[in-house]
Amino acid sequence: MSGGAERAPRTGGKSGGAARITGTGTGGLSGGAARITGTGTGGLSGGAERAPGPGAAPGEPPRVLGVVGLGAIGSALVRRAAVAGYDVLVLDPRPDAAARLDGLVRDTAPAGRLRLTPDWAEFASADVVVEAVPERREAKIEVLRALDRACPPATVLATTASALSLTGLATASGRPGRVVGLHLALPTAEVAEVGRTVVADARAVERVGDLARALGLDPVTVGDRAGLVSASLLFGYLNHAVALYDQGVVGRDDIDAAMRYGCGLPLGPLELLDVIGADTACDVLTALADRLDEPSLRPARRLRHMALAGLLGRKTGRGFYDYPARPAGTGADAGPDTARPLPVRRAGVVGTGTMAAGIAEVLARNGIPTLLVGRSDERAKTAWEAVAASTGRAVRRGRMTEADQSALLGRLEPGSDLDRLADCDLVVEAVAEDLAVKKPLFARLGALCGPDTLLATTTSSLPVIECGLASGRPRDVIGLHFFNPAPLMKLVEVIPSLETAPHHLAAARELCRRIGKHPVQCLDRPGFVVNALLFPYLNGAVRLAESHYASTDAIDQIMKGGCGFPLGPFELLDVIGLDVSLSIQQVLHTADRHPASAPAPLLGHLVAAGRVGRKAGAGFRVYG
């Protein structure tokens, strides 16, 4: 016991006092203070007798699960338990709780029985009781203490907390050895983090893991750390996205499109926040910021204001988007193109690497005659052959005809003479990510290209304005950040500098649409949109691994199964290249000089050892 709280004698009935649960959020109860008394629906299951659940041997009692809170996570657990054949007791004081539970019955066709109860004492029959109330310490402790008084000593109490101290909650509950974390990052998660404190009984941890498996979840056991794995990596990324939007760096639709098309995520960050709820996000971020003493985790201003205004997302019909209408995803709030764009009839690409060849292929595929210029004829021919190989694979897979391939290659001309770019309408620089290489090239292009030529840099993190100033004609220079592989990835970040002319910005956006890409416009700042959000998340994952809190395999598993990411952070780092990742993170750190943005030491050590990812045969994992 803690805090001097006395334990009421266990009588098998009510605990001798009503617990008052406050707070809002998708993770639990809402609607302000709600006193739980002896009123309620009495249940939706309709009968006094309980049928044995599937898997229960004849004569054995059925499996019983208790859940406190019918928010998004609580409802997800109830739905899974009902399908799995559990008898589920639910306590939630909100007026619409019965309707919510009735909706779950209709939606799931449960094999088990669901019943709403106002009586804490009924949880005495449950094997495990899950509290799923908001991420607020006082609310969770109040529920856990009420359950401790109502339930026999063998009952395991599971908490959905992620940012709060599990040990602190367990100690305050009165039964520290029988309190275990059970965290789902999202209602749709397929992975559950089972949080183990240093005082937890091994059998209690095992029982919660067994429950997760019975509910169709893949349990990953983790220690008591602020944010566990998923919340510590996910919510910083989401908060950073809100801050970029709030600062006017990028439009609402564009920031979501950038992360969907640039990283393959099922939802953009603002769309995901509408699923989670602004209030829940504020609760989790506040708890993380307090526990870690990290000011950057304080909820972004817009997020706080939305929570105060009740613009909570899908559950209230309004958040970053209005519902049931789907987000437009067209970049509409980035502002209309205000000038008439000039057509691109002939293009040039400078560079012979993978990105240069990919961009040249995309331009030529869409009917634009393109010069592919390298430092030598041989290197340019090698890049042309890479395009021929790429399109050859498309032909073999039935995605392109031989006639289309022949026409495409006929529009693509390799060479080493920069002067031939003079009559191009667009020249795309795709050389090394180094201003010492880019700036002399732009000085040359600025002198030889026509006055209406649009000059573009494919930099992923360097200032576009520096390339523009080096050209001597900054109004004609813009950033076009393609994603690798360029022929397949739909996103292009369009980055005008402070000097870029409006008609060139319009031309760049129109070109992206012409070649089948989705343009996302953002300010000329380190990392633009995708890298500014992606690489701090990846860097945080490396820090998590080097602290020995969780293995790289476990972190990848949680972020894929728990958060719906197509690749785990370490899988993605090995694909990108650890050397490239280190370079980008160094640029981001140079811009803000915040200690948290400094590259994780482990990343530097692996790069120094030559383990830079798949291209080298080894990174965080060994390949081949």
Coordinates of C-alpha atoms in Angstrom, one line a residue:
M1 CA 0.0 0.0 0.0
S2 CA 1.1 3.6 -0.5
G3 CA 0.1 7.1 0.4
G4 CA -1.4 6.0 3.8
A5 CA -4.5 4.6 2.1
E6 CA -6.3 2.0 4.1
R7 CA -7.5 -1.2 2.5
A8 CA -11.2 -1.9 3.0
P9 CA -12.0 -5.4 4.0
R10 CA -12.9 -7.8 1.2
T11 CA -16.4 -8.8 1.5
G12 CA -17.1 -9.9 -2.1
G13 CA -19.5 -7.0 -2.4
K14 CA -19.1 -3.3 -3.0
S15 CA -16.0 -1.7 -1.8
G16 CA -17.7 0.6 0.7
G17 CA -17.4 3.7 -1.3
A18 CA -18.0 5.0 -4.8
A19 CA -14.9 5.9 -6.8
R20 CA -15.0 9.1 -8.8
I21 CA -13.5 8.9 -12.2
T22 CA -12.7 12.1 -14.1
G23 CA -11.1 12.9 -17.4
T24 CA -11.6 12.7 -21.1
G25 CA -10.0 10.8 -23.9
T26 CA -10.2 7.9 -26.4
G27 CA -8.3 5.8 -23.9
G28 CA -11.0 6.0 -21.3
L29 CA -13.8 7.9 -19.7
S30 CA -15.0 11.3 -20.6
G31 CA -17.5 13.9 -19.8
G32 CA -16.0 15.4 -16.7
A33 CA -16.6 14.0 -13.2
A34 CA -18.9 11.1 -13.1
R35 CA -19.7 9.4 -9.8
I36 CA -20.3 5.6 -10.1
T37 CA -23.1 4.6 -7.9
G38 CA -25.6 1.8 -7.8
T39 CA -27.3 2.8 -11.1
G40 CA -26.8 1.4 -14.5
T41 CA -28.2 -0.8 -17.2
G42 CA -27.6 -4.0 -15.3
G43 CA -26.3 -5.6 -18.5
L44 CA -27.0 -6.2 -22.1
S45 CA -26.6 -9.9 -22.1
G46 CA -30.1 -10.5 -20.8
G47 CA -29.7 -13.6 -18.6
A48 CA -28.5 -14.3 -15.1
E49 CA -26.6 -17.4 -16.0
R50 CA -23.3 -17.3 -17.7
A51 CA -22.4 -19.8 -20.4
P52 CA -19.0 -21.3 -20.5
G53 CA -16.7 -19.6 -23.0
P54 CA -15.0 -21.5 -25.7
G55 CA -12.0 -23.3 -24.5
A56 CA -13.4 -23.8 -21.0
A57 CA -13.5 -27.4 -20.0
P58 CA -16.8 -28.9 -18.7
G59 CA -17.4 -27.8 -15.1
E60 CA -14.8 -25.1 -15.3
P61 CA -15.8 -21.4 -14.9
P62 CA -15.8 -19.4 -18.1
R63 CA -13.1 -16.9 -18.8
V64 CA -14.1 -13.4 -17.5
L65 CA -12.4 -10.1 -18.4
G66 CA -13.2 -6.8 -16.7
V67 CA -12.6 -3.5 -18.6
V68 CA -13.0 0.0 -17.0
G69 CA -13.5 2.6 -19.7
L70 CA -15.1 2.3 -23.1
G71 CA -12.9 4.7 -25.1
A72 CA -11.2 3.7 -28.3
I73 CA -8.7 1.4 -26.6
G74 CA -11.1 0.0 -24.1
S75 CA -13.6 -0.7 -26.8
A76 CA -11.0 -2.4 -28.9
L77 CA -10.1 -4.7 -26.0
V78 CA -13.8 -5.4 -25.3
R79 CA -14.4 -6.2 -29.0
R80 CA -11.5 -8.6 -29.2
A81 CA -12.4 -10.3 -25.9
A82 CA -16.0 -10.8 -27.0
V83 CA -14.9 -12.4 -30.3
A84 CA -12.5 -14.6 -28.4
G85 CA -15.4 -15.9 -26.2
Y86 CA -14.7 -14.1 -23.0
D87 CA -17.5 -12.9 -20.7
V88 CA -16.7 -9.2 -20.5
L89 CA -17.8 -6.9 -17.6
V90 CA -17.6 -3.2 -18.5
L91 CA -17.8 -0.2 -16.2
D92 CA -18.1 3.2 -17.7
P93 CA -20.2 6.0 -16.2
R94 CA -20.9 8.0 -19.4
P95 CA -24.6 8.3 -20.4
D96 CA -23.9 6.8 -23.8
A97 CA -22.0 3.7 -22.4
A98 CA -24.9 1.4 -22.9
A99 CA -25.3 2.5 -26.5
R100 CA -21.6 2.1 -27.1
L101 CA -21.6 -1.5 -25.7
D102 CA -24.8 -2.3 -27.7
G103 CA -23.0 -1.1 -30.8
L104 CA -20.1 -3.5 -30.0
V105 CA -22.5 -6.3 -29.7
R106 CA -24.0 -5.6 -33.1
D107 CA -20.6 -5.1 -34.8
T108 CA -18.8 -8.2 -33.4
A109 CA -21.5 -10.9 -33.2
P110 CA -19.7 -11.9 -30.0
A111 CA -19.1 -15.5 -28.9
G112 CA -18.9 -14.3 -25.3
R113 CA -21.3 -12.2 -23.3
L114 CA -20.9 -8.4 -22.7
R115 CA -22.4 -6.8 -19.7
L116 CA -22.4 -3.2 -18.4
T117 CA -22.2 -2.9 -14.6
P118 CA -22.1 0.0 -12.2
D119 CA -20.8 -2.2 -9.4
W120 CA -17.1 -2.5 -8.7
A121 CA -17.7 -5.7 -6.7
E122 CA -18.7 -7.6 -9.8
F123 CA -15.1 -7.5 -11.0
A124 CA -14.3 -10.0 -8.2
S125 CA -15.2 -12.7 -10.7
A126 CA -12.7 -11.6 -13.4
D127 CA -9.4 -13.2 -13.9
V128 CA -7.9 -9.9 -15.3
V129 CA -9.3 -6.4 -15.1
V130 CA -8.0 -3.8 -17.5
E131 CA -8.2 -0.1 -16.7
A132 CA -8.5 2.0 -19.9
V133 CA -9.1 5.5 -18.5
P134 CA -7.2 8.6 -19.7
E135 CA -3.4 9.0 -19.3
R136 CA -3.7 10.9 -16.0
R137 CA -2.1 9.6 -12.9
E138 CA -4.9 10.5 -10.4
A139 CA -7.6 9.0 -12.6
K140 CA -5.7 5.7 -13.0
I141 CA -4.7 5.4 -9.4
E142 CA -8.3 6.0 -8.3
V143 CA -9.5 3.2 -10.6
L144 CA -6.7 0.8 -9.6
R145 CA -7.4 1.3 -5.9
A146 CA -11.1 0.7 -6.3
L147 CA -10.3 -2.5 -8.2
D148 CA -7.9 -3.5 -5.5
R149 CA -10.6 -3.2 -2.9
A150 CA -13.2 -5.1 -4.9
C151 CA -11.1 -8.0 -6.3
P152 CA -9.6 -11.0 -4.6
P153 CA -5.7 -11.0 -4.2
A154 CA -5.3 -13.4 -7.2
T155 CA -6.9 -11.0 -9.7
V156 CA -4.4 -9.3 -12.1
L157 CA -4.9 -5.6 -12.8
A158 CA -3.7 -4.4 -16.2
T159 CA -3.2 -0.7 -17.0
T160 CA -3.1 0.8 -20.5
A161 CA -0.7 3.5 -19.3
S162 CA 2.2 4.2 -21.6
A163 CA 3.7 7.5 -20.5
L164 CA 3.1 7.2 -16.7
S165 CA 5.3 5.2 -14.4
L166 CA 4.0 1.7 -14.2
T167 CA 5.9 1.1 -11.0
G168 CA 4.3 4.2 -9.5
L169 CA 0.8 3.1 -10.5
A170 CA 1.4 -0.4 -9.2
T171 CA 2.7 0.8 -5.9
A172 CA -0.2 3.2 -5.4
S173 CA -2.7 0.6 -6.3
G174 CA -2.2 -1.4 -3.1
R175 CA -1.1 -4.6 -5.0
P176 CA 2.2 -3.8 -6.7
G177 CA 3.0 -7.4 -7.6
R178 CA -0.3 -7.9 -9.5
V179 CA -0.3 -4.7 -11.7
V180 CA 1.0 -5.1 -15.3
G181 CA 1.0 -2.8 -18.3
L182 CA -1.1 -3.7 -21.4
H183 CA -0.6 -1.0 -24.0
L184 CA -2.0 -0.8 -27.5
A185 CA -0.6 2.0 -29.5
L186 CA -3.8 2.2 -31.6
P187 CA -7.2 0.5 -31.5
T188 CA -6.2 -1.4 -34.7
A189 CA -2.8 -2.5 -33.3
E190 CA -1.8 -6.2 -33.7
V191 CA 1.0 -5.9 -31.1
A192 CA 0.5 -5.3 -27.4
E193 CA 3.3 -4.1 -25.2
V194 CA 3.2 -5.9 -21.9
G195 CA 4.8 -3.6 -19.3
R196 CA 6.8 -5.4 -16.6
T197 CA 7.8 -3.5 -13.4
V198 CA 10.6 -4.6 -11.1
V199 CA 8.0 -5.6 -8.5
A200 CA 5.6 -7.5 -10.8
D201 CA 5.0 -11.2 -10.1
A202 CA 6.2 -13.3 -13.0
R203 CA 2.9 -15.2 -13.1
A204 CA 1.0 -11.9 -13.4
V205 CA 3.1 -10.8 -16.3
E206 CA 2.6 -14.2 -17.9
R207 CA -1.1 -14.0 -17.4
V208 CA -1.4 -10.7 -19.2
G209 CA 0.8 -12.0 -22.0
D210 CA -1.6 -15.0 -22.3
L211 CA -4.6 -12.6 -22.3
A212 CA -3.0 -10.7 -25.2
R213 CA -2.5 -13.8 -27.2
A214 CA -6.0 -15.0 -26.5
L215 CA -7.2 -11.6 -27.9
G216 CA -5.3 -12.2 -31.1
L217 CA -2.5 -9.8 -30.2
D218 CA 1.2 -10.4 -30.4
P219 CA 2.7 -9.6 -26.9
V220 CA 6.1 -8.0 -26.5
T221 CA 7.3 -7.7 -23.0
V222 CA 9.1 -4.5 -22.1
G223 CA 10.3 -2.7 -19.0
D224 CA 8.9 0.3 -17.2
R225 CA 10.1 3.2 -19.3
A226 CA 8.4 6.5 -20.2
G227 CA 6.4 5.9 -23.3
L228 CA 7.4 2.2 -23.5
V229 CA 8.4 1.7 -27.2
S230 CA 5.5 2.9 -29.3
A231 CA 4.4 6.0 -27.5
S232 CA 8.0 7.2 -27.0
L233 CA 8.6 7.0 -30.7
L234 CA 5.2 7.9 -32.0
F235 CA 4.0 10.9 -30.0
G236 CA 7.2 13.0 -30.5
Y237 CA 6.8 12.5 -34.2
L238 CA 3.1 13.5 -34.1
N239 CA 3.8 16.6 -32.0
H240 CA 6.5 17.7 -34.3
A241 CA 4.1 17.4 -37.2
V242 CA 1.6 19.6 -35.5
A243 CA 4.3 22.2 -34.8
L244 CA 5.4 22.3 -38.5
Y245 CA 1.8 22.8 -39.5
D246 CA 1.2 25.5 -36.8
Q247 CA 4.4 27.3 -37.9
G248 CA 3.1 27.4 -41.5
V249 CA 6.0 25.3 -42.8
V250 CA 3.5 23.1 -44.7
G251 CA -0.2 22.8 -45.3
R252 CA -2.5 20.3 -43.5
D253 CA -3.2 18.1 -46.5
D254 CA 0.4 18.3 -47.7
I255 CA 2.0 17.2 -44.4
D256 CA -0.3 14.1 -44.4
A257 CA 0.3 13.3 -48.1
A258 CA 4.1 13.7 -47.5
M259 CA 4.2 11.0 -44.9
R260 CA 1.8 8.7 -46.8
Y261 CA 3.5 8.9 -50.1
G262 CA 7.0 9.5 -48.9
C263 CA 7.1 6.9 -46.1
G264 CA 4.3 4.5 -47.1
L265 CA 2.4 5.2 -43.9
P266 CA -1.3 4.2 -43.8
L267 CA -2.2 7.6 -42.3
G268 CA -0.5 11.0 -42.2
P269 CA 0.3 12.4 -38.7
L270 CA -2.7 14.8 -38.5
E271 CA -5.1 12.1 -39.8
L272 CA -3.6 9.7 -37.1
L273 CA -4.1 12.4 -34.4
D274 CA -7.7 12.6 -35.4
V275 CA -8.0 8.9 -34.8
I276 CA -6.2 9.1 -31.4
G277 CA -7.9 12.3 -30.3
A278 CA -6.4 15.6 -29.4
D279 CA -7.2 15.2 -25.8
T280 CA -5.6 11.8 -25.5
A281 CA -2.5 13.1 -27.4
C282 CA -2.2 16.0 -25.0
D283 CA -2.5 13.7 -22.0
V284 CA 0.2 11.4 -23.2
L285 CA 2.6 14.2 -24.3
T286 CA 2.2 16.0 -21.0
A287 CA 2.9 12.9 -19.1
L288 CA 6.0 12.1 -21.3
A289 CA 7.3 15.7 -21.0
D290 CA 6.9 15.7 -17.2
R291 CA 8.5 12.2 -16.7
L292 CA 11.4 12.9 -19.1
D293 CA 11.8 16.6 -18.3
E294 CA 11.7 17.2 -22.0
P295 CA 10.2 20.6 -23.1
S296 CA 10.0 19.6 -26.8
L297 CA 7.3 17.0 -25.8
R298 CA 4.9 19.6 -24.4
P299 CA 1.8 19.5 -26.6
A300 CA 2.0 21.9 -29.6
R301 CA 0.0 25.0 -29.2
R302 CA -2.6 24.1 -31.9
L303 CA -3.0 20.6 -30.3
R304 CA -3.7 22.2 -26.9
H305 CA -6.2 24.6 -28.3
M306 CA -8.0 21.9 -30.2
A307 CA -8.4 19.8 -27.0
L308 CA -9.7 22.8 -25.1
A309 CA -12.2 23.6 -27.9
G310 CA -13.4 20.0 -28.1
L311 CA -12.1 19.5 -31.6
L312 CA -11.0 16.0 -30.7
G313 CA -11.0 14.3 -34.1
R314 CA -13.2 11.5 -35.3
K315 CA -15.0 10.9 -32.1
T316 CA -16.4 14.5 -32.1
G317 CA -16.8 14.9 -35.9
R318 CA -14.1 17.7 -36.1
G319 CA -10.4 17.8 -35.5
F320 CA -7.8 18.6 -38.1
Y321 CA -10.4 17.4 -40.6
D322 CA -14.2 17.3 -40.6
Y323 CA -15.9 14.0 -40.4
P324 CA -17.5 11.9 -41.9
A325 CA -16.0 13.7 -44.9
R326 CA -12.6 12.2 -45.9
P327 CA -9.5 14.4 -46.0
A328 CA -9.1 15.8 -49.5
G329 CA -5.4 14.9 -49.7
T330 CA -4.9 17.3 -52.5
G331 CA -2.8 20.0 -50.9
A332 CA -5.7 22.4 -51.2
D333 CA -4.7 24.5 -48.2
A334 CA -1.2 25.1 -49.5
G335 CA -2.6 27.9 -51.5
P336 CA -3.5 28.3 -55.2
D337 CA -0.9 28.7 -57.9
T338 CA -1.1 32.4 -58.6
A339 CA 0.9 32.7 -61.8
R340 CA 0.7 31.1 -65.2
P341 CA 3.3 28.3 -65.4
L342 CA 5.7 27.9 -68.3
P343 CA 5.5 24.5 -70.0
V344 CA 8.4 22.0 -69.8
R345 CA 9.2 20.8 -73.3
R346 CA 12.8 19.7 -72.8
A347 CA 14.6 18.8 -69.6
G348 CA 18.1 17.9 -68.4
V349 CA 19.2 15.9 -65.4
V350 CA 22.7 16.3 -64.1
G351 CA 24.1 13.3 -62.3
T352 CA 24.5 9.6 -62.9
G353 CA 23.5 8.0 -59.6
T354 CA 20.3 6.0 -58.7
M355 CA 18.3 9.2 -58.1
A356 CA 19.4 10.9 -61.3
A357 CA 18.6 7.8 -63.4
G358 CA 15.3 7.4 -61.8
I359 CA 14.2 11.1 -62.3
A360 CA 15.4 10.9 -66.0
E361 CA 13.3 7.8 -66.4
V362 CA 10.2 9.5 -65.0
L363 CA 10.6 12.5 -67.2
A364 CA 11.2 10.5 -70.4
R365 CA 8.4 8.1 -69.5
N366 CA 6.0 11.0 -69.5
G367 CA 6.9 12.3 -73.0
I368 CA 9.6 14.8 -72.1
P369 CA 12.9 14.6 -74.1
T370 CA 15.6 14.5 -71.5
L371 CA 19.4 14.9 -71.5
L372 CA 21.2 12.8 -68.9
V373 CA 24.5 14.6 -68.2
G374 CA 27.4 13.0 -66.3
R375 CA 31.0 13.8 -65.6
S376 CA 32.0 11.6 -68.5
D377 CA 30.3 9.9 -71.5
E378 CA 30.9 6.6 -69.9
R379 CA 29.2 7.4 -66.6
A380 CA 26.3 8.9 -68.5
K381 CA 26.0 5.8 -70.6
T382 CA 26.0 3.7 -67.5
A383 CA 23.1 5.7 -66.0
W384 CA 21.2 5.3 -69.4
E385 CA 21.8 1.5 -69.2
A386 CA 20.4 1.6 -65.6
V387 CA 17.2 3.1 -67.0
A388 CA 17.2 0.5 -69.8
A389 CA 17.4 -2.3 -67.2
S390 CA 14.7 -0.7 -65.0
T391 CA 12.3 -0.4 -67.9
G392 CA 13.3 -3.9 -69.1
R393 CA 12.1 -5.3 -65.8
A394 CA 8.8 -3.4 -66.3
V395 CA 8.4 -5.0 -69.7
R396 CA 9.0 -8.5 -68.3
R397 CA 6.4 -7.8 -65.6
G398 CA 3.8 -6.6 -68.1
R399 CA 3.8 -3.0 -66.8
M400 CA 5.2 -1.6 -70.1
T401 CA 5.2 -2.6 -73.7
E402 CA 8.4 -3.0 -75.6
A403 CA 7.3 -0.2 -77.9
D404 CA 6.8 2.1 -75.0
Q405 CA 10.2 1.2 -73.6
S406 CA 11.8 1.8 -77.0
A407 CA 10.1 5.2 -77.2
L408 CA 11.2 6.1 -73.7
L409 CA 14.8 5.3 -74.3
G410 CA 14.7 7.2 -77.5
R411 CA 13.7 10.3 -75.6
L412 CA 16.6 9.9 -73.1
E413 CA 20.0 11.1 -74.4
P414 CA 23.2 10.5 -72.3
G415 CA 26.3 12.7 -72.6
S416 CA 28.8 14.8 -70.7
D417 CA 28.5 18.3 -72.3
L418 CA 26.8 20.7 -69.8
D419 CA 26.5 23.3 -72.5
R420 CA 23.8 21.3 -74.2
L421 CA 21.5 22.1 -71.3
A422 CA 21.3 25.7 -72.5
D423 CA 18.0 25.2 -74.4
C424 CA 16.3 23.2 -71.7
D425 CA 13.1 24.5 -69.9
L426 CA 14.0 22.5 -66.8
V427 CA 17.4 21.3 -65.4
V428 CA 17.4 19.0 -62.4
E429 CA 20.6 18.7 -60.3
A430 CA 20.9 15.3 -58.8
V431 CA 24.6 15.1 -57.7
A432 CA 26.1 14.4 -54.2
E433 CA 24.4 15.8 -51.1
D434 CA 27.2 18.3 -50.5
L435 CA 27.0 22.1 -51.0
A436 CA 30.7 22.1 -52.0
V437 CA 29.6 20.0 -55.0
K438 CA 26.2 21.6 -55.7
K439 CA 27.1 25.3 -55.5
P440 CA 29.8 25.3 -58.3
L441 CA 27.4 23.4 -60.5
F442 CA 24.6 25.9 -60.0
A443 CA 27.1 28.7 -60.8
R444 CA 27.8 27.1 -64.1
L445 CA 24.1 26.4 -64.8
G446 CA 23.1 29.9 -63.9
A447 CA 25.6 31.3 -66.5
L448 CA 24.8 28.9 -69.4
C449 CA 21.0 28.3 -69.2
G450 CA 18.4 30.5 -70.8
P451 CA 16.6 33.2 -68.8
D452 CA 13.4 31.3 -68.5
T453 CA 15.0 27.9 -67.5
L454 CA 13.8 26.5 -64.1
L455 CA 16.8 25.1 -62.2
A456 CA 15.9 22.5 -59.6
T457 CA 18.0 20.8 -56.8
T458 CA 17.0 17.4 -55.5
T459 CA 18.6 18.1 -52.1
S460 CA 16.9 16.3 -49.2
S461 CA 18.1 18.6 -46.4
L462 CA 20.3 21.4 -47.6
P463 CA 19.1 25.0 -48.0
V464 CA 17.7 25.7 -51.5
I465 CA 18.5 29.4 -51.1
E466 CA 22.2 28.6 -51.1
C467 CA 22.0 26.8 -54.5
G468 CA 19.9 29.8 -55.7
L469 CA 22.4 32.4 -54.6
A470 CA 25.3 30.3 -56.1
S471 CA 23.5 30.4 -59.5
G472 CA 23.3 34.2 -59.5
R473 CA 19.6 34.0 -60.4
P474 CA 17.8 32.8 -57.2
R475 CA 14.4 33.6 -58.6
D476 CA 14.8 30.7 -61.0
V477 CA 15.9 28.0 -58.5
I478 CA 13.6 25.6 -56.6
G479 CA 13.9 22.4 -54.7
L480 CA 12.3 19.2 -56.1
H481 CA 12.9 16.4 -53.6
F482 CA 12.1 13.1 -55.3
F483 CA 12.0 10.0 -53.2
N484 CA 13.8 6.8 -54.0
P485 CA 13.0 4.9 -56.2
A486 CA 11.8 7.8 -58.2
P487 CA 9.9 5.8 -60.8
L488 CA 7.8 4.2 -58.0
M489 CA 7.5 6.8 -55.2
K490 CA 4.6 9.2 -55.8
L491 CA 5.7 12.1 -53.5
V492 CA 7.8 15.1 -54.6
E493 CA 8.5 17.8 -52.0
V494 CA 8.4 21.2 -53.8
I495 CA 10.5 23.8 -51.9
P496 CA 10.6 27.4 -53.1
S497 CA 13.2 29.5 -51.4
L498 CA 12.4 33.1 -50.3
E499 CA 13.5 34.3 -53.8
T500 CA 11.8 31.7 -56.0
A501 CA 9.5 33.4 -58.6
P502 CA 5.8 32.5 -58.3
H503 CA 5.6 31.3 -62.0
H504 CA 8.4 28.9 -61.4
L505 CA 6.7 27.5 -58.3
A506 CA 3.5 27.0 -60.4
A507 CA 5.5 25.3 -63.1
A508 CA 7.1 22.9 -60.7
R509 CA 3.7 21.9 -59.2
E510 CA 2.2 21.5 -62.7
L511 CA 5.2 19.4 -63.8
C512 CA 4.8 17.1 -60.8
R513 CA 1.1 16.5 -61.7
R514 CA 2.1 15.9 -65.3
I515 CA 4.5 13.2 -64.5
G516 CA 2.1 11.5 -62.1
K517 CA 3.6 12.7 -58.8
H518 CA 1.9 14.3 -55.8
P519 CA 3.5 17.7 -55.0
V520 CA 3.8 18.8 -51.4
Q521 CA 4.9 22.4 -50.9
C522 CA 6.9 23.4 -47.9
L523 CA 9.3 26.0 -46.6
D524 CA 13.0 26.0 -47.2
R525 CA 14.0 24.6 -43.8
P526 CA 16.3 21.7 -42.7
G527 CA 14.7 18.4 -43.6
F528 CA 11.7 20.0 -45.3
V529 CA 8.7 17.8 -44.3
V530 CA 9.5 14.1 -44.5
N531 CA 13.0 14.1 -43.3
A532 CA 12.3 16.6 -40.5
L533 CA 9.7 14.2 -39.2
L534 CA 11.2 10.9 -40.2
F535 CA 14.8 11.1 -39.0
P536 CA 14.3 12.3 -35.4
Y537 CA 11.9 9.3 -35.1
L538 CA 14.6 7.0 -36.5
N539 CA 17.3 8.6 -34.3
G540 CA 15.1 8.1 -31.3
A541 CA 14.7 4.4 -32.2
V542 CA 18.5 4.0 -32.3
R543 CA 18.8 5.7 -28.9
L544 CA 16.1 3.3 -27.5
A545 CA 18.1 0.3 -28.8
E546 CA 21.5 1.6 -27.5
S547 CA 20.0 2.0 -24.0
H548 CA 19.3 -1.7 -24.1
Y549 CA 15.6 -1.1 -23.2
A550 CA 14.4 -3.2 -26.2
S551 CA 16.1 -5.1 -29.0
T552 CA 16.0 -3.8 -32.6
D553 CA 13.8 -6.8 -33.5
A554 CA 11.3 -5.9 -30.8
I555 CA 11.2 -2.2 -31.7
D556 CA 10.6 -3.0 -35.4
Q557 CA 7.9 -5.5 -34.4
I558 CA 6.1 -3.0 -32.2
M559 CA 6.2 -0.1 -34.7
K560 CA 4.9 -2.4 -37.5
G561 CA 2.3 -4.4 -35.7
G562 CA 1.4 -1.7 -33.1
C563 CA 1.5 1.5 -35.2
G564 CA 0.9 0.2 -38.7
F565 CA 4.3 1.3 -40.1
P566 CA 5.3 -0.6 -43.3
L567 CA 8.8 -1.0 -42.0
G568 CA 10.3 -0.9 -38.6
P569 CA 12.8 1.9 -37.9
F570 CA 15.9 -0.4 -38.2
E571 CA 14.7 -2.1 -41.3
L572 CA 14.2 1.4 -42.8
L573 CA 17.5 2.7 -41.7
D574 CA 19.2 -0.3 -43.4
V575 CA 17.3 0.5 -46.6
I576 CA 18.1 4.2 -46.5
G577 CA 21.7 3.7 -45.6
L578 CA 23.2 4.5 -42.2
D579 CA 25.7 6.9 -43.7
V580 CA 23.0 8.9 -45.4
S581 CA 20.9 8.8 -42.2
L582 CA 23.8 10.0 -40.1
S583 CA 24.5 12.9 -42.6
I584 CA 20.8 14.1 -42.6
Q585 CA 20.6 13.9 -38.8
Q586 CA 23.8 15.9 -38.5
V587 CA 22.2 18.6 -40.7
L588 CA 19.1 18.7 -38.6
H589 CA 21.2 18.9 -35.4
T590 CA 23.3 21.7 -36.9
A591 CA 20.1 23.7 -37.5
D592 CA 18.6 23.5 -33.9
R593 CA 21.6 22.5 -31.8
H594 CA 19.2 20.7 -29.4
P595 CA 20.9 17.9 -27.5
A596 CA 18.0 15.6 -28.4
S597 CA 18.6 16.0 -32.1
A598 CA 22.3 15.0 -31.9
P599 CA 22.9 11.7 -33.9
A600 CA 22.8 8.6 -31.7
P601 CA 26.3 7.5 -31.0
L602 CA 25.5 3.9 -32.1
L603 CA 24.7 5.3 -35.6
G604 CA 28.1 6.9 -35.9
H605 CA 29.9 3.7 -34.6
L606 CA 28.2 1.5 -37.2
V607 CA 29.0 3.9 -40.0
A608 CA 32.6 4.1 -38.9
A609 CA 32.7 0.3 -39.0
G610 CA 31.4 0.3 -42.6
R611 CA 28.1 -1.2 -41.6
V612 CA 26.0 1.2 -43.5
G613 CA 23.0 -1.0 -44.4
R614 CA 21.8 -3.3 -47.2
K615 CA 24.1 -1.8 -49.8
A616 CA 27.1 -2.9 -47.7
G617 CA 25.7 -6.2 -46.7
A618 CA 25.4 -5.2 -43.1
G619 CA 23.9 -2.5 -41.0
F620 CA 21.7 -3.1 -37.9
R621 CA 21.3 -6.6 -39.5
V622 CA 23.4 -8.7 -41.7
Y623 CA 22.3 -9.4 -45.3
G624 CA 23.2 -12.0 -47.8

